[in-house]
Amino acid sequence: MEAISNAGHLGKVDIGLDVAASEFITKDGKYNLSQKTGKNDRIMTPDELLGLYETISNKYPIKSIEDPYDQDDFDAYVKMNAKLGAKVQIVGDDLLVTNPTRVQAGIDKKLCNALLLKVNQIGSVTESIEASNMSQKAGWGVMVSHRSGETEDNFIGDLVCGLGTGEIKSGAPCRSDRLAKYN
């Protein structure tokens, strides 16, 4: 918040998180937020992690949380969507993998309220359009995303416009492959 304020953007900027929680789930279904440090001093249950998400989304202008839980932790997704889904966009990436079958399961089970669409994750533009249309019909947000190590091809910018999703995830405009998508 200090950086946002110092840049003169306080009240003008919202925050989105890409948690990638599948990277720190333990074998017993808890989440070790300190595992990258080699410690085990911040291990949380899914409910405790939900409490953390609620606390920080109340304190900071967080509008979007991607992959807040492991892709198979459906119960946690359902609870989070019920508790925070009206206020925060809960984005399924690893959860949905741009797969229309998984998107339909997400809609039916109320797992999240937004799709992270990656064309090369599912493998075809046709399936990507199907996943986007299903999501939008369900009232979900759709965020079209780049993939790590991309080229300067700006197709996803066109896809955002063509599908009318209104959201793109291309990372900070610090490299030409990312900047090309914003231009």
JSON list of C-alpha atoms in Angstrom, two decimals:
[
{"chain": "A", "resi": 1, "resn": "MET", "atom": "CA", "xyz": [0.00, 0.00, 0.00]},
{"chain": "A", "resi": 2, "resn": "GLU", "atom": "CA", "xyz": [2.94, 2.27, 0.68]},
{"chain": "A", "resi": 3, "resn": "ALA", "atom": "CA", "xyz": [4.20, 1.87, -2.90]},
{"chain": "A", "resi": 4, "resn": "ILE", "atom": "CA", "xyz": [0.71, 2.49, -4.32]},
{"chain": "A", "resi": 5, "resn": "SER", "atom": "CA", "xyz": [0.41, 5.61, -2.18]},
{"chain": "A", "resi": 6, "resn": "ASN", "atom": "CA", "xyz": [3.89, 6.87, -3.04]},
{"chain": "A", "resi": 7, "resn": "ALA", "atom": "CA", "xyz": [3.10, 6.44, -6.75]},
{"chain": "A", "resi": 8, "resn": "GLY", "atom": "CA", "xyz": [-0.02, 8.59, -6.33]},
{"chain": "A", "resi": 9, "resn": "HIS", "atom": "CA", "xyz": [-2.43, 5.75, -7.09]},
{"chain": "A", "resi": 10, "resn": "LEU", "atom": "CA", "xyz": [-4.10, 5.23, -3.70]},
{"chain": "A", "resi": 11, "resn": "GLY", "atom": "CA", "xyz": [-7.80, 4.55, -4.27]},
{"chain": "A", "resi": 12, "resn": "LYS", "atom": "CA", "xyz": [-7.19, 3.98, -8.00]},
{"chain": "A", "resi": 13, "resn": "VAL", "atom": "CA", "xyz": [-5.53, 0.55, -7.91]},
{"chain": "A", "resi": 14, "resn": "ASP", "atom": "CA", "xyz": [-6.96, -2.82, -6.95]},
{"chain": "A", "resi": 15, "resn": "ILE", "atom": "CA", "xyz": [-4.86, -5.87, -6.12]},
{"chain": "A", "resi": 16, "resn": "GLY", "atom": "CA", "xyz": [-5.02, -9.38, -7.56]},
{"chain": "A", "resi": 17, "resn": "LEU", "atom": "CA", "xyz": [-3.21, -12.33, -6.03]},
{"chain": "A", "resi": 18, "resn": "ASP", "atom": "CA", "xyz": [-1.98, -15.48, -7.75]},
{"chain": "A", "resi": 19, "resn": "VAL", "atom": "CA", "xyz": [-1.54, -17.71, -4.72]},
{"chain": "A", "resi": 20, "resn": "ALA", "atom": "CA", "xyz": [-0.66, -20.96, -6.53]},
{"chain": "A", "resi": 21, "resn": "ALA", "atom": "CA", "xyz": [-1.63, -22.88, -3.40]},
{"chain": "A", "resi": 22, "resn": "SER", "atom": "CA", "xyz": [-1.02, -26.25, -5.07]},
{"chain": "A", "resi": 23, "resn": "GLU", "atom": "CA", "xyz": [2.66, -25.47, -4.61]},
{"chain": "A", "resi": 24, "resn": "PHE", "atom": "CA", "xyz": [2.46, -25.56, -0.81]},
{"chain": "A", "resi": 25, "resn": "ILE", "atom": "CA", "xyz": [-0.22, -28.07, 0.13]},
{"chain": "A", "resi": 26, "resn": "THR", "atom": "CA", "xyz": [1.00, -30.77, 2.52]},
{"chain": "A", "resi": 27, "resn": "LYS", "atom": "CA", "xyz": [0.27, -34.50, 2.34]},
{"chain": "A", "resi": 28, "resn": "ASP", "atom": "CA", "xyz": [-2.33, -34.10, 5.09]},
{"chain": "A", "resi": 29, "resn": "GLY", "atom": "CA", "xyz": [-4.28, -31.38, 3.26]},
{"chain": "A", "resi": 30, "resn": "LYS", "atom": "CA", "xyz": [-2.92, -28.36, 5.09]},
{"chain": "A", "resi": 31, "resn": "TYR", "atom": "CA", "xyz": [-1.08, -25.42, 3.57]},
{"chain": "A", "resi": 32, "resn": "ASN", "atom": "CA", "xyz": [2.53, -24.69, 4.55]},
{"chain": "A", "resi": 33, "resn": "LEU", "atom": "CA", "xyz": [3.05, -21.02, 3.84]},
{"chain": "A", "resi": 34, "resn": "SER", "atom": "CA", "xyz": [6.62, -21.21, 5.11]},
{"chain": "A", "resi": 35, "resn": "GLN", "atom": "CA", "xyz": [7.83, -24.27, 3.16]},
{"chain": "A", "resi": 36, "resn": "LYS", "atom": "CA", "xyz": [10.01, -22.24, 0.77]},
{"chain": "A", "resi": 37, "resn": "THR", "atom": "CA", "xyz": [11.97, -21.01, 3.78]},
{"chain": "A", "resi": 38, "resn": "GLY", "atom": "CA", "xyz": [12.61, -24.56, 4.99]},
{"chain": "A", "resi": 39, "resn": "LYS", "atom": "CA", "xyz": [10.47, -23.98, 8.08]},
{"chain": "A", "resi": 40, "resn": "ASN", "atom": "CA", "xyz": [7.14, -25.26, 9.22]},
{"chain": "A", "resi": 41, "resn": "ASP", "atom": "CA", "xyz": [6.00, -22.32, 11.33]},
{"chain": "A", "resi": 42, "resn": "ARG", "atom": "CA", "xyz": [3.05, -21.18, 9.17]},
{"chain": "A", "resi": 43, "resn": "ILE", "atom": "CA", "xyz": [0.98, -24.28, 8.49]},
{"chain": "A", "resi": 44, "resn": "MET", "atom": "CA", "xyz": [-2.74, -23.62, 8.10]},
{"chain": "A", "resi": 45, "resn": "THR", "atom": "CA", "xyz": [-5.87, -25.65, 7.60]},
{"chain": "A", "resi": 46, "resn": "PRO", "atom": "CA", "xyz": [-8.06, -24.68, 4.65]},
{"chain": "A", "resi": 47, "resn": "ASP", "atom": "CA", "xyz": [-10.39, -22.85, 7.07]},
{"chain": "A", "resi": 48, "resn": "GLU", "atom": "CA", "xyz": [-7.50, -20.92, 8.61]},
{"chain": "A", "resi": 49, "resn": "LEU", "atom": "CA", "xyz": [-6.30, -19.98, 5.14]},
{"chain": "A", "resi": 50, "resn": "LEU", "atom": "CA", "xyz": [-9.82, -18.78, 4.32]},
{"chain": "A", "resi": 51, "resn": "GLY", "atom": "CA", "xyz": [-9.64, -16.62, 7.45]},
{"chain": "A", "resi": 52, "resn": "LEU", "atom": "CA", "xyz": [-6.39, -15.13, 6.19]},
{"chain": "A", "resi": 53, "resn": "TYR", "atom": "CA", "xyz": [-7.91, -14.39, 2.76]},
{"chain": "A", "resi": 54, "resn": "GLU", "atom": "CA", "xyz": [-10.90, -12.75, 4.43]},
{"chain": "A", "resi": 55, "resn": "THR", "atom": "CA", "xyz": [-8.69, -10.63, 6.69]},
{"chain": "A", "resi": 56, "resn": "ILE", "atom": "CA", "xyz": [-6.43, -9.35, 3.94]},
{"chain": "A", "resi": 57, "resn": "SER", "atom": "CA", "xyz": [-9.32, -8.75, 1.52]},
{"chain": "A", "resi": 58, "resn": "ASN", "atom": "CA", "xyz": [-10.99, -6.62, 4.19]},
{"chain": "A", "resi": 59, "resn": "LYS", "atom": "CA", "xyz": [-7.78, -4.70, 4.91]},
{"chain": "A", "resi": 60, "resn": "TYR", "atom": "CA", "xyz": [-6.51, -4.20, 1.35]},
{"chain": "A", "resi": 61, "resn": "PRO", "atom": "CA", "xyz": [-8.23, -3.55, -2.01]},
{"chain": "A", "resi": 62, "resn": "ILE", "atom": "CA", "xyz": [-7.93, -7.17, -3.13]},
{"chain": "A", "resi": 63, "resn": "LYS", "atom": "CA", "xyz": [-10.40, -7.86, -5.92]},
{"chain": "A", "resi": 64, "resn": "SER", "atom": "CA", "xyz": [-9.11, -11.14, -7.34]},
{"chain": "A", "resi": 65, "resn": "ILE", "atom": "CA", "xyz": [-7.53, -14.27, -5.85]},
{"chain": "A", "resi": 66, "resn": "GLU", "atom": "CA", "xyz": [-6.27, -16.96, -8.23]},
{"chain": "A", "resi": 67, "resn": "ASP", "atom": "CA", "xyz": [-5.70, -20.56, -7.16]},
{"chain": "A", "resi": 68, "resn": "PRO", "atom": "CA", "xyz": [-6.33, -19.95, -3.44]},
{"chain": "A", "resi": 69, "resn": "TYR", "atom": "CA", "xyz": [-6.33, -23.71, -2.78]},
{"chain": "A", "resi": 70, "resn": "ASP", "atom": "CA", "xyz": [-5.03, -26.92, -4.30]},
{"chain": "A", "resi": 71, "resn": "GLN", "atom": "CA", "xyz": [-6.90, -27.89, -7.47]},
{"chain": "A", "resi": 72, "resn": "ASP", "atom": "CA", "xyz": [-8.46, -30.90, -5.72]},
{"chain": "A", "resi": 73, "resn": "ASP", "atom": "CA", "xyz": [-9.55, -29.10, -2.54]},
{"chain": "A", "resi": 74, "resn": "PHE", "atom": "CA", "xyz": [-13.14, -28.64, -3.71]},
{"chain": "A", "resi": 75, "resn": "ASP", "atom": "CA", "xyz": [-14.58, -28.22, -0.20]},
{"chain": "A", "resi": 76, "resn": "ALA", "atom": "CA", "xyz": [-12.28, -25.26, 0.48]},
{"chain": "A", "resi": 77, "resn": "TYR", "atom": "CA", "xyz": [-13.20, -23.64, -2.85]},
{"chain": "A", "resi": 78, "resn": "VAL", "atom": "CA", "xyz": [-16.93, -24.02, -2.11]},
{"chain": "A", "resi": 79, "resn": "LYS", "atom": "CA", "xyz": [-16.52, -22.41, 1.33]},
{"chain": "A", "resi": 80, "resn": "MET", "atom": "CA", "xyz": [-14.44, -19.55, -0.02]},
{"chain": "A", "resi": 81, "resn": "ASN", "atom": "CA", "xyz": [-16.82, -18.85, -2.88]},
{"chain": "A", "resi": 82, "resn": "ALA", "atom": "CA", "xyz": [-19.78, -18.83, -0.48]},
{"chain": "A", "resi": 83, "resn": "LYS", "atom": "CA", "xyz": [-18.01, -16.52, 1.98]},
{"chain": "A", "resi": 84, "resn": "LEU", "atom": "CA", "xyz": [-16.05, -14.14, -0.28]},
{"chain": "A", "resi": 85, "resn": "GLY", "atom": "CA", "xyz": [-17.39, -14.70, -3.79]},
{"chain": "A", "resi": 86, "resn": "ALA", "atom": "CA", "xyz": [-19.71, -11.68, -3.73]},
{"chain": "A", "resi": 87, "resn": "LYS", "atom": "CA", "xyz": [-16.77, -9.39, -2.94]},
{"chain": "A", "resi": 88, "resn": "VAL", "atom": "CA", "xyz": [-13.71, -11.06, -4.46]},
{"chain": "A", "resi": 89, "resn": "GLN", "atom": "CA", "xyz": [-13.17, -12.73, -7.83]},
{"chain": "A", "resi": 90, "resn": "ILE", "atom": "CA", "xyz": [-12.05, -16.28, -7.09]},
{"chain": "A", "resi": 91, "resn": "VAL", "atom": "CA", "xyz": [-10.16, -17.44, -10.16]},
{"chain": "A", "resi": 92, "resn": "GLY", "atom": "CA", "xyz": [-9.69, -21.07, -11.13]},
{"chain": "A", "resi": 93, "resn": "ASP", "atom": "CA", "xyz": [-6.50, -21.79, -13.06]},
{"chain": "A", "resi": 94, "resn": "ASP", "atom": "CA", "xyz": [-5.11, -25.14, -11.90]},
{"chain": "A", "resi": 95, "resn": "LEU", "atom": "CA", "xyz": [-8.64, -25.93, -10.70]},
{"chain": "A", "resi": 96, "resn": "LEU", "atom": "CA", "xyz": [-10.23, -25.56, -14.15]},
{"chain": "A", "resi": 97, "resn": "VAL", "atom": "CA", "xyz": [-7.30, -25.81, -16.64]},
{"chain": "A", "resi": 98, "resn": "THR", "atom": "CA", "xyz": [-9.47, -24.14, -19.33]},
{"chain": "A", "resi": 99, "resn": "ASN", "atom": "CA", "xyz": [-11.21, -27.50, -19.72]},
{"chain": "A", "resi": 100, "resn": "PRO", "atom": "CA", "xyz": [-14.95, -27.22, -20.50]},
{"chain": "A", "resi": 101, "resn": "THR", "atom": "CA", "xyz": [-15.70, -30.38, -18.49]},
{"chain": "A", "resi": 102, "resn": "ARG", "atom": "CA", "xyz": [-13.94, -28.99, -15.42]},
{"chain": "A", "resi": 103, "resn": "VAL", "atom": "CA", "xyz": [-15.50, -25.56, -15.98]},
{"chain": "A", "resi": 104, "resn": "GLN", "atom": "CA", "xyz": [-18.96, -27.15, -15.94]},
{"chain": "A", "resi": 105, "resn": "ALA", "atom": "CA", "xyz": [-18.08, -29.00, -12.72]},
{"chain": "A", "resi": 106, "resn": "GLY", "atom": "CA", "xyz": [-16.90, -25.69, -11.25]},
{"chain": "A", "resi": 107, "resn": "ILE", "atom": "CA", "xyz": [-20.17, -24.02, -12.20]},
{"chain": "A", "resi": 108, "resn": "ASP", "atom": "CA", "xyz": [-22.30, -26.89, -10.88]},
{"chain": "A", "resi": 109, "resn": "LYS", "atom": "CA", "xyz": [-20.43, -27.16, -7.57]},
{"chain": "A", "resi": 110, "resn": "LYS", "atom": "CA", "xyz": [-19.97, -23.36, -7.16]},
{"chain": "A", "resi": 111, "resn": "LEU", "atom": "CA", "xyz": [-16.21, -23.79, -6.77]},
{"chain": "A", "resi": 112, "resn": "CYS", "atom": "CA", "xyz": [-15.23, -20.31, -7.95]},
{"chain": "A", "resi": 113, "resn": "ASN", "atom": "CA", "xyz": [-16.58, -17.36, -9.90]},
{"chain": "A", "resi": 114, "resn": "ALA", "atom": "CA", "xyz": [-13.97, -16.77, -12.60]},
{"chain": "A", "resi": 115, "resn": "LEU", "atom": "CA", "xyz": [-11.96, -18.67, -15.20]},
{"chain": "A", "resi": 116, "resn": "LEU", "atom": "CA", "xyz": [-8.31, -18.11, -16.03]},
{"chain": "A", "resi": 117, "resn": "LEU", "atom": "CA", "xyz": [-8.33, -18.89, -19.74]},
{"chain": "A", "resi": 118, "resn": "LYS", "atom": "CA", "xyz": [-5.10, -20.18, -21.29]},
{"chain": "A", "resi": 119, "resn": "VAL", "atom": "CA", "xyz": [-5.49, -21.27, -24.88]},
{"chain": "A", "resi": 120, "resn": "ASN", "atom": "CA", "xyz": [-2.42, -23.49, -24.89]},
{"chain": "A", "resi": 121, "resn": "GLN", "atom": "CA", "xyz": [-3.45, -25.10, -21.61]},
{"chain": "A", "resi": 122, "resn": "ILE", "atom": "CA", "xyz": [-6.46, -26.85, -23.17]},
{"chain": "A", "resi": 123, "resn": "GLY", "atom": "CA", "xyz": [-4.95, -27.07, -26.64]},
{"chain": "A", "resi": 124, "resn": "SER", "atom": "CA", "xyz": [-7.46, -25.48, -29.00]},
{"chain": "A", "resi": 125, "resn": "VAL", "atom": "CA", "xyz": [-9.06, -22.11, -29.61]},
{"chain": "A", "resi": 126, "resn": "THR", "atom": "CA", "xyz": [-12.43, -23.87, -30.01]},
{"chain": "A", "resi": 127, "resn": "GLU", "atom": "CA", "xyz": [-12.30, -25.40, -26.51]},
{"chain": "A", "resi": 128, "resn": "SER", "atom": "CA", "xyz": [-11.07, -22.09, -25.09]},
{"chain": "A", "resi": 129, "resn": "ILE", "atom": "CA", "xyz": [-14.03, -20.24, -26.60]},
{"chain": "A", "resi": 130, "resn": "GLU", "atom": "CA", "xyz": [-16.38, -22.91, -25.26]},
{"chain": "A", "resi": 131, "resn": "ALA", "atom": "CA", "xyz": [-14.90, -22.58, -21.75]},
{"chain": "A", "resi": 132, "resn": "SER", "atom": "CA", "xyz": [-15.19, -18.78, -21.93]},
{"chain": "A", "resi": 133, "resn": "ASN", "atom": "CA", "xyz": [-18.79, -18.86, -23.18]},
{"chain": "A", "resi": 134, "resn": "MET", "atom": "CA", "xyz": [-19.82, -21.32, -20.47]},
{"chain": "A", "resi": 135, "resn": "SER", "atom": "CA", "xyz": [-18.19, -19.17, -17.80]},
{"chain": "A", "resi": 136, "resn": "GLN", "atom": "CA", "xyz": [-19.72, -15.93, -19.01]},
{"chain": "A", "resi": 137, "resn": "LYS", "atom": "CA", "xyz": [-23.16, -17.54, -19.30]},
{"chain": "A", "resi": 138, "resn": "ALA", "atom": "CA", "xyz": [-22.83, -18.58, -15.63]},
{"chain": "A", "resi": 139, "resn": "GLY", "atom": "CA", "xyz": [-22.05, -14.96, -14.69]},
{"chain": "A", "resi": 140, "resn": "TRP", "atom": "CA", "xyz": [-18.37, -15.63, -14.09]},
{"chain": "A", "resi": 141, "resn": "GLY", "atom": "CA", "xyz": [-15.47, -13.39, -14.92]},
{"chain": "A", "resi": 142, "resn": "VAL", "atom": "CA", "xyz": [-12.99, -14.57, -17.54]},
{"chain": "A", "resi": 143, "resn": "MET", "atom": "CA", "xyz": [-9.35, -13.51, -17.44]},
{"chain": "A", "resi": 144, "resn": "VAL", "atom": "CA", "xyz": [-7.35, -14.40, -20.55]},
{"chain": "A", "resi": 145, "resn": "SER", "atom": "CA", "xyz": [-3.78, -15.22, -19.56]},
{"chain": "A", "resi": 146, "resn": "HIS", "atom": "CA", "xyz": [-0.35, -15.49, -21.06]},
{"chain": "A", "resi": 147, "resn": "ARG", "atom": "CA", "xyz": [1.99, -18.39, -20.32]},
{"chain": "A", "resi": 148, "resn": "SER", "atom": "CA", "xyz": [5.50, -18.15, -18.98]},
{"chain": "A", "resi": 149, "resn": "GLY", "atom": "CA", "xyz": [8.18, -17.96, -21.65]},
{"chain": "A", "resi": 150, "resn": "GLU", "atom": "CA", "xyz": [5.89, -16.59, -24.35]},
{"chain": "A", "resi": 151, "resn": "THR", "atom": "CA", "xyz": [6.81, -14.74, -27.50]},
{"chain": "A", "resi": 152, "resn": "GLU", "atom": "CA", "xyz": [5.72, -11.25, -28.49]},
{"chain": "A", "resi": 153, "resn": "ASP", "atom": "CA", "xyz": [2.64, -12.69, -30.21]},
{"chain": "A", "resi": 154, "resn": "ASN", "atom": "CA", "xyz": [-0.25, -10.52, -29.06]},
{"chain": "A", "resi": 155, "resn": "PHE", "atom": "CA", "xyz": [-3.11, -12.88, -29.95]},
{"chain": "A", "resi": 156, "resn": "ILE", "atom": "CA", "xyz": [-4.42, -13.00, -26.39]},
{"chain": "A", "resi": 157, "resn": "GLY", "atom": "CA", "xyz": [-5.08, -9.25, -26.52]},
{"chain": "A", "resi": 158, "resn": "ASP", "atom": "CA", "xyz": [-7.30, -9.85, -29.54]},
{"chain": "A", "resi": 159, "resn": "LEU", "atom": "CA", "xyz": [-8.94, -12.81, -27.78]},
{"chain": "A", "resi": 160, "resn": "VAL", "atom": "CA", "xyz": [-9.85, -10.64, -24.78]},
{"chain": "A", "resi": 161, "resn": "CYS", "atom": "CA", "xyz": [-11.59, -8.18, -27.12]},
{"chain": "A", "resi": 162, "resn": "GLY", "atom": "CA", "xyz": [-13.18, -10.85, -29.29]},
{"chain": "A", "resi": 163, "resn": "LEU", "atom": "CA", "xyz": [-14.64, -12.75, -26.34]},
{"chain": "A", "resi": 164, "resn": "GLY", "atom": "CA", "xyz": [-15.52, -9.57, -24.46]},
{"chain": "A", "resi": 165, "resn": "THR", "atom": "CA", "xyz": [-13.88, -10.79, -21.28]},
{"chain": "A", "resi": 166, "resn": "GLY", "atom": "CA", "xyz": [-12.48, -7.40, -20.23]},
{"chain": "A", "resi": 167, "resn": "GLU", "atom": "CA", "xyz": [-9.59, -8.99, -18.33]},
{"chain": "A", "resi": 168, "resn": "ILE", "atom": "CA", "xyz": [-6.06, -9.90, -19.34]},
{"chain": "A", "resi": 169, "resn": "LYS", "atom": "CA", "xyz": [-3.21, -11.32, -17.30]},
{"chain": "A", "resi": 170, "resn": "SER", "atom": "CA", "xyz": [0.09, -10.64, -18.97]},
{"chain": "A", "resi": 171, "resn": "GLY", "atom": "CA", "xyz": [2.35, -9.76, -16.06]},
{"chain": "A", "resi": 172, "resn": "ALA", "atom": "CA", "xyz": [4.19, -6.55, -15.36]},
{"chain": "A", "resi": 173, "resn": "PRO", "atom": "CA", "xyz": [5.12, -4.67, -18.55]},
{"chain": "A", "resi": 174, "resn": "CYS", "atom": "CA", "xyz": [8.83, -5.17, -17.96]},
{"chain": "A", "resi": 175, "resn": "ARG", "atom": "CA", "xyz": [9.64, -7.31, -21.02]},
{"chain": "A", "resi": 176, "resn": "SER", "atom": "CA", "xyz": [8.73, -7.01, -24.67]},
{"chain": "A", "resi": 177, "resn": "ASP", "atom": "CA", "xyz": [6.70, -10.26, -24.69]},
{"chain": "A", "resi": 178, "resn": "ARG", "atom": "CA", "xyz": [4.42, -8.83, -22.01]},
{"chain": "A", "resi": 179, "resn": "LEU", "atom": "CA", "xyz": [4.28, -5.27, -23.30]},
{"chain": "A", "resi": 180, "resn": "ALA", "atom": "CA", "xyz": [3.19, -6.45, -26.75]},
{"chain": "A", "resi": 181, "resn": "LYS", "atom": "CA", "xyz": [-0.03, -7.83, -25.26]},
{"chain": "A", "resi": 182, "resn": "TYR", "atom": "CA", "xyz": [-0.95, -4.53, -23.61]},
{"chain": "A", "resi": 183, "resn": "ASN", "atom": "CA", "xyz": [-0.26, -2.52, -26.75]}
]
